[in-house]
Amino acid sequence: MWPTILIAIYCLLVALASLAGGILPSKMRLSHTGMQVIMSFVGGLVLGVGLLHLLPHSFAETGSLDQSVWAALAGLLTMFFLIRIFHVHQHGPVEQAETCGHSLCDTSVDHEEHRHHDYPTDGDRCVAHQHRYSWLGLGAGLTLHTLIDGMALAASVSAEAHDEATGLSLLGVGTFLAVVLHKPLDAMSITTVMAAGGWSVRTRNLVNLGFALMCAIGAAGFYLGIQQFAEAQQAILGWALGFAAGVFLCISLGDILPEVQFHAHDKAKLSAALVLGIALAYAIGFVEPAHQHGQPTAEPHEHEQHAEHEH
């Protein structure tokens, strides 16, 4: 019962965070550096959760490092193609359409600072302004991305609940923090692109609300679906966690790597934010249920059993 309640609480908090992220651009404007610091911190957290939590948990469920790595590769490639097709990592503030007038296409923008980022340049902003429906591809990609996040959240909670009796422990808290801190950036991407396209505040809020529910839908679908496969539940959890690890790895590197190549300024600040994010991911391990990461619970490989018989 507790895992079900906890997943519901997590999904509610993720939805609220997503709603806040979508509303934020109309209330205040983050500086370019401030946004990059947030992205570096969240990128470090997502990277740490993927490698320090999800991947070891996957191995613990599958009992096979090969299977866990293949699942992670599948997740990484899936997220890569989502980014390639839908351009789902357009994080960053966009000028509001209402104040567009001349500023949206202002040629005084520092092109060198923004050239290599997902922030629209003056030309990009004009195109966004001309194409009211340019947000649909971004929204579709981020919706799929968020459904996967919901599945990862449910899989993480289910796996930790499956391993041992944990009482009221914070199951899957690492995955939850990675999702709840990253989701506002995704919602911000959608609403700012919509604003640049001239959509009304009411329409943006409705889309923002619908997007905020996607994580809960993904989590509920996975959690209810896996109950139908009692015998294969452990294998499904293992593959789902490995897949989620690959997704998180791709997401984090998509946020982090551009900073390495294209940001000559604020190197120390951005690097410190990255390290803090990874440190938080590591620290989360101390508040998770005390089960052994990376210790397989599945049956050992056949060749390992043969080796034991030979002795």
Short mmCIF file of C-alpha atoms in Angstrom, two decimals:
data_model
loop_
_atom_site.label_atom_id
_atom_site.label_comp_id
_atom_site.label_asym_id
_atom_site.label_seq_id
_atom_site.Cartn_x
_atom_site.Cartn_y
_atom_site.Cartn_z
CA MET A 1 0.00 0.00 0.00
CA TRP A 2 2.81 2.43 0.89
CA PRO A 3 4.48 2.24 -2.57
CA THR A 4 1.16 3.17 -4.20
CA ILE A 5 0.67 6.13 -1.85
CA LEU A 6 4.26 7.25 -2.33
CA ILE A 7 4.01 7.13 -6.13
CA ALA A 8 0.84 9.24 -5.91
CA ILE A 9 2.61 11.78 -3.66
CA TYR A 10 5.63 11.90 -5.96
CA CYS A 11 3.43 12.41 -9.03
CA LEU A 12 1.50 15.21 -7.32
CA LEU A 13 4.73 17.01 -6.41
CA VAL A 14 6.12 16.55 -9.93
CA ALA A 15 2.89 17.95 -11.38
CA LEU A 16 3.06 21.00 -9.10
CA ALA A 17 6.72 21.57 -9.98
CA SER A 18 5.92 21.27 -13.68
CA LEU A 19 3.05 23.74 -13.38
CA ALA A 20 5.31 26.19 -11.55
CA GLY A 21 7.98 25.86 -14.23
CA GLY A 22 5.49 26.60 -16.97
CA ILE A 23 4.12 29.67 -15.20
CA LEU A 24 7.49 31.04 -14.09
CA PRO A 25 8.51 32.77 -17.38
CA SER A 26 5.41 34.98 -17.27
CA LYS A 27 6.16 36.01 -13.68
CA MET A 28 9.91 36.55 -13.71
CA ARG A 29 12.92 36.27 -15.99
CA LEU A 30 15.96 34.17 -15.13
CA SER A 31 19.34 35.43 -16.26
CA HIS A 32 21.30 33.41 -18.80
CA THR A 33 23.93 32.50 -16.20
CA GLY A 34 21.32 31.61 -13.60
CA MET A 35 19.63 29.23 -16.02
CA GLN A 36 22.96 27.59 -16.87
CA VAL A 37 23.80 27.10 -13.19
CA ILE A 38 20.43 25.42 -12.62
CA MET A 39 20.92 23.21 -15.68
CA SER A 40 24.40 22.20 -14.54
CA PHE A 41 23.18 21.31 -11.05
CA VAL A 42 20.18 19.35 -12.29
CA GLY A 43 22.32 17.74 -14.99
CA GLY A 44 24.77 16.55 -12.35
CA LEU A 45 21.94 15.19 -10.22
CA VAL A 46 20.35 13.34 -13.14
CA LEU A 47 23.74 11.92 -14.16
CA GLY A 48 24.43 10.74 -10.62
CA VAL A 49 21.00 9.17 -10.19
CA GLY A 50 21.31 7.33 -13.50
CA LEU A 51 24.75 5.85 -12.79
CA LEU A 52 24.72 5.54 -8.99
CA HIS A 53 21.13 4.41 -8.46
CA LEU A 54 19.18 3.25 -11.49
CA LEU A 55 21.88 1.18 -13.17
CA PRO A 56 22.91 -0.69 -9.97
CA HIS A 57 19.24 -1.28 -9.15
CA SER A 58 18.73 -2.66 -12.64
CA PHE A 59 21.57 -5.13 -12.16
CA ALA A 60 20.14 -6.12 -8.79
CA GLU A 61 16.85 -7.02 -10.47
CA THR A 62 18.10 -8.70 -13.66
CA GLY A 63 21.13 -10.44 -12.17
CA SER A 64 22.87 -9.77 -15.48
CA LEU A 65 25.21 -6.86 -16.14
CA ASP A 66 24.84 -7.48 -19.88
CA GLN A 67 21.06 -7.10 -19.74
CA SER A 68 21.28 -3.94 -17.65
CA VAL A 69 23.78 -2.35 -20.02
CA TRP A 70 21.72 -3.29 -23.09
CA ALA A 71 18.65 -1.78 -21.43
CA ALA A 72 20.62 1.39 -20.66
CA LEU A 73 21.83 1.59 -24.26
CA ALA A 74 18.25 1.24 -25.49
CA GLY A 75 17.16 4.07 -23.18
CA LEU A 76 20.02 6.31 -24.24
CA LEU A 77 19.33 5.79 -27.95
CA THR A 78 15.59 6.29 -27.47
CA MET A 79 16.16 9.62 -25.73
CA PHE A 80 18.77 10.61 -28.31
CA PHE A 81 16.33 10.10 -31.17
CA LEU A 82 13.60 11.97 -29.27
CA ILE A 83 16.00 14.90 -28.98
CA ARG A 84 17.05 14.56 -32.62
CA ILE A 85 13.48 14.39 -33.96
CA PHE A 86 11.59 16.70 -31.60
CA HIS A 87 14.38 18.99 -30.31
CA VAL A 88 13.16 18.40 -26.77
CA HIS A 89 16.00 20.16 -24.97
CA GLN A 90 15.22 23.77 -25.76
CA HIS A 91 15.68 24.92 -22.19
CA GLY A 92 15.90 28.60 -21.60
CA PRO A 93 13.88 31.78 -21.45
CA VAL A 94 12.26 33.11 -24.57
CA GLU A 95 10.90 36.61 -24.91
CA GLN A 96 7.20 36.77 -24.26
CA ALA A 97 5.08 37.31 -27.33
CA GLU A 98 3.16 40.10 -25.65
CA THR A 99 6.35 42.11 -25.31
CA CYS A 100 7.63 40.96 -28.65
CA GLY A 101 7.00 44.05 -30.70
CA HIS A 102 10.55 44.85 -31.62
CA SER A 103 12.42 43.09 -28.82
CA LEU A 104 11.62 39.60 -30.08
CA CYS A 105 13.59 40.29 -33.21
CA ASP A 106 16.05 42.67 -31.64
CA THR A 107 19.36 42.48 -33.47
CA SER A 108 21.25 43.70 -30.42
CA VAL A 109 21.31 40.18 -28.96
CA ASP A 110 24.81 38.94 -28.24
CA HIS A 111 25.09 36.23 -30.88
CA GLU A 112 28.40 34.87 -29.63
CA GLU A 113 26.98 34.17 -26.19
CA HIS A 114 23.91 32.33 -27.44
CA ARG A 115 24.96 30.89 -30.78
CA HIS A 116 25.51 27.33 -29.68
CA HIS A 117 22.63 27.02 -27.25
CA ASP A 118 18.98 26.17 -27.38
CA TYR A 119 18.07 29.79 -26.70
CA PRO A 120 16.48 31.21 -29.84
CA THR A 121 18.58 33.84 -31.58
CA ASP A 122 16.96 36.85 -33.24
CA GLY A 123 16.37 34.91 -36.45
CA ASP A 124 15.04 31.92 -34.56
CA ARG A 125 12.70 34.13 -32.58
CA CYS A 126 11.26 35.67 -35.73
CA VAL A 127 10.64 32.20 -37.15
CA ALA A 128 9.01 31.10 -33.88
CA HIS A 129 6.84 34.20 -33.98
CA GLN A 130 5.76 33.45 -37.55
CA HIS A 131 4.93 29.80 -36.86
CA ARG A 132 2.27 29.56 -34.17
CA TYR A 133 2.42 25.78 -34.11
CA SER A 134 6.17 25.40 -33.77
CA TRP A 135 5.69 24.27 -30.14
CA LEU A 136 3.78 21.12 -31.13
CA GLY A 137 6.86 19.09 -32.04
CA LEU A 138 8.60 20.18 -28.86
CA GLY A 139 5.50 19.39 -26.82
CA ALA A 140 5.10 15.95 -28.38
CA GLY A 141 8.71 15.03 -27.70
CA LEU A 142 8.64 16.30 -24.12
CA THR A 143 5.36 14.47 -23.52
CA LEU A 144 6.96 11.16 -24.53
CA HIS A 145 9.99 12.08 -22.44
CA THR A 146 7.77 12.77 -19.42
CA LEU A 147 5.82 9.53 -19.83
CA ILE A 148 9.17 7.72 -19.69
CA ASP A 149 10.09 9.72 -16.59
CA GLY A 150 6.84 8.58 -14.96
CA MET A 151 7.62 4.97 -15.83
CA ALA A 152 11.11 5.37 -14.38
CA LEU A 153 9.67 6.82 -11.18
CA ALA A 154 7.20 3.96 -10.75
CA ALA A 155 9.85 1.36 -11.61
CA SER A 156 12.28 2.81 -9.08
CA VAL A 157 9.72 2.78 -6.27
CA SER A 158 8.49 -0.69 -7.22
CA ALA A 159 12.00 -2.14 -7.36
CA GLU A 160 12.95 -0.86 -3.92
CA ALA A 161 9.64 -2.03 -2.46
CA HIS A 162 10.14 -5.40 -4.14
CA ASP A 163 13.61 -5.95 -2.69
CA GLU A 164 12.62 -5.85 0.96
CA ALA A 165 10.06 -4.72 3.49
CA THR A 166 10.82 -1.03 3.92
CA GLY A 167 7.95 0.37 6.01
CA LEU A 168 7.48 4.05 5.27
CA SER A 169 10.88 4.54 3.64
CA LEU A 170 11.41 7.10 0.89
CA LEU A 171 11.48 4.56 -1.91
CA GLY A 172 12.88 5.86 -5.19
CA VAL A 173 13.72 9.26 -3.74
CA GLY A 174 16.72 9.72 -6.02
CA THR A 175 14.69 9.23 -9.17
CA PHE A 176 11.97 11.47 -7.76
CA LEU A 177 14.38 14.35 -7.11
CA ALA A 178 15.89 14.03 -10.58
CA VAL A 179 12.45 14.18 -12.19
CA VAL A 180 10.92 16.88 -9.97
CA LEU A 181 13.89 19.24 -10.47
CA HIS A 182 14.15 18.66 -14.21
CA LYS A 183 10.47 18.85 -15.08
CA PRO A 184 10.06 22.63 -14.52
CA LEU A 185 12.72 23.22 -17.19
CA ASP A 186 10.73 21.11 -19.66
CA ALA A 187 7.48 22.91 -18.90
CA MET A 188 9.27 26.24 -19.24
CA SER A 189 10.45 25.21 -22.70
CA ILE A 190 6.91 24.57 -23.91
CA THR A 191 5.26 27.69 -22.51
CA THR A 192 8.01 30.06 -23.62
CA VAL A 193 7.92 28.74 -27.19
CA MET A 194 4.13 29.09 -27.12
CA ALA A 195 4.49 32.65 -25.85
CA ALA A 196 6.86 33.44 -28.70
CA GLY A 197 4.20 32.09 -31.08
CA GLY A 198 1.59 34.47 -29.72
CA TRP A 199 -0.60 32.01 -27.81
CA SER A 200 -2.82 33.39 -25.06
CA VAL A 201 -2.03 32.93 -21.39
CA ARG A 202 -5.16 30.79 -20.99
CA THR A 203 -4.10 28.41 -23.75
CA ARG A 204 -0.57 28.18 -22.39
CA ASN A 205 -1.92 27.37 -18.94
CA LEU A 206 -4.17 24.62 -20.32
CA VAL A 207 -1.28 23.04 -22.20
CA ASN A 208 0.91 23.42 -19.13
CA LEU A 209 -1.72 21.63 -17.02
CA GLY A 210 -2.00 18.78 -19.51
CA PHE A 211 1.77 18.40 -19.66
CA ALA A 212 1.99 18.38 -15.85
CA LEU A 213 -0.24 15.28 -15.76
CA MET A 214 1.94 13.23 -18.12
CA CYS A 215 4.33 11.98 -15.44
CA ALA A 216 1.42 10.66 -13.38
CA ILE A 217 -0.05 8.93 -16.44
CA GLY A 218 3.27 7.25 -17.22
CA ALA A 219 3.75 6.18 -13.61
CA ALA A 220 0.20 4.84 -13.25
CA GLY A 221 0.39 2.97 -16.54
CA PHE A 222 3.63 1.24 -15.58
CA TYR A 223 2.67 0.52 -11.98
CA LEU A 224 -0.74 -0.94 -12.86
CA GLY A 225 0.59 -2.78 -15.88
CA ILE A 226 3.42 -4.52 -14.09
CA GLN A 227 0.97 -6.00 -11.58
CA GLN A 228 -0.35 -8.17 -14.41
CA PHE A 229 3.00 -9.91 -14.87
CA ALA A 230 3.76 -11.39 -11.48
CA GLU A 231 6.20 -14.03 -12.73
CA ALA A 232 8.13 -11.67 -14.99
CA GLN A 233 7.89 -8.67 -12.68
CA GLN A 234 11.52 -8.77 -11.57
CA ALA A 235 12.86 -8.94 -15.13
CA ILE A 236 10.55 -6.14 -16.27
CA LEU A 237 11.64 -3.93 -13.37
CA GLY A 238 15.29 -4.61 -14.16
CA TRP A 239 14.94 -3.70 -17.81
CA ALA A 240 12.82 -0.64 -16.99
CA LEU A 241 15.42 0.63 -14.52
CA GLY A 242 18.24 0.03 -16.99
CA PHE A 243 16.28 1.80 -19.72
CA ALA A 244 15.65 4.73 -17.35
CA ALA A 245 19.37 4.88 -16.52
CA GLY A 246 20.15 5.31 -20.22
CA VAL A 247 17.48 8.00 -20.57
CA PHE A 248 18.86 9.88 -17.57
CA LEU A 249 22.39 9.60 -18.92
CA CYS A 250 21.37 11.10 -22.26
CA ILE A 251 19.35 13.88 -20.59
CA SER A 252 22.19 14.86 -18.30
CA LEU A 253 24.85 14.88 -21.00
CA GLY A 254 22.54 16.93 -23.19
CA ASP A 255 22.52 19.59 -20.46
CA ILE A 256 26.16 19.31 -19.40
CA LEU A 257 28.25 18.81 -22.53
CA PRO A 258 27.26 22.06 -24.31
CA GLU A 259 28.58 23.93 -21.28
CA VAL A 260 31.99 22.31 -21.62
CA GLN A 261 32.44 23.42 -25.21
CA PHE A 262 30.55 26.67 -25.50
CA HIS A 263 30.74 28.44 -22.15
CA ALA A 264 34.05 30.19 -21.55
CA HIS A 265 32.52 32.25 -18.75
CA ASP A 266 31.56 31.14 -15.24
CA LYS A 267 33.52 27.89 -15.54
CA ALA A 268 34.06 27.57 -11.79
CA LYS A 269 30.43 28.34 -10.97
CA LEU A 270 29.03 25.88 -13.51
CA SER A 271 31.53 23.16 -12.55
CA ALA A 272 30.70 23.60 -8.87
CA ALA A 273 26.98 23.29 -9.63
CA LEU A 274 27.64 20.08 -11.56
CA VAL A 275 29.68 18.57 -8.72
CA LEU A 276 27.02 19.56 -6.18
CA GLY A 277 24.38 17.81 -8.24
CA ILE A 278 26.43 14.60 -8.37
CA ALA A 279 27.19 14.90 -4.65
CA LEU A 280 23.47 15.16 -3.89
CA ALA A 281 22.83 12.02 -5.96
CA TYR A 282 25.49 10.20 -3.95
CA ALA A 283 24.12 11.48 -0.63
CA ILE A 284 20.65 10.24 -1.51
CA GLY A 285 22.01 6.71 -1.16
CA PHE A 286 22.23 7.23 2.60
CA VAL A 287 18.50 7.91 2.95
CA GLU A 288 17.33 5.18 0.60
CA PRO A 289 16.27 1.79 1.96
CA ALA A 290 19.34 -0.15 3.03
CA HIS A 291 19.57 -2.76 0.33
CA GLN A 292 22.76 -3.63 -1.48
CA HIS A 293 23.22 -1.84 -4.77
CA GLY A 294 24.39 -4.05 -7.55
CA GLN A 295 23.83 -7.33 -5.69
CA PRO A 296 21.74 -9.44 -8.04
CA THR A 297 18.57 -10.95 -6.66
CA ALA A 298 17.84 -12.92 -9.80
CA GLU A 299 19.06 -16.40 -10.49
CA PRO A 300 22.75 -16.54 -11.41
CA HIS A 301 23.85 -17.20 -14.94
CA GLU A 302 23.90 -20.75 -16.14
CA HIS A 303 27.65 -20.75 -16.68
CA GLU A 304 28.14 -19.59 -13.09
CA GLN A 305 26.10 -22.54 -11.84
CA HIS A 306 28.20 -24.93 -13.90
CA ALA A 307 31.35 -23.42 -12.45
CA GLU A 308 30.09 -24.12 -8.94
CA HIS A 309 29.42 -27.77 -9.78
CA GLU A 310 32.95 -28.24 -11.06
CA HIS A 311 34.51 -27.40 -7.67
#
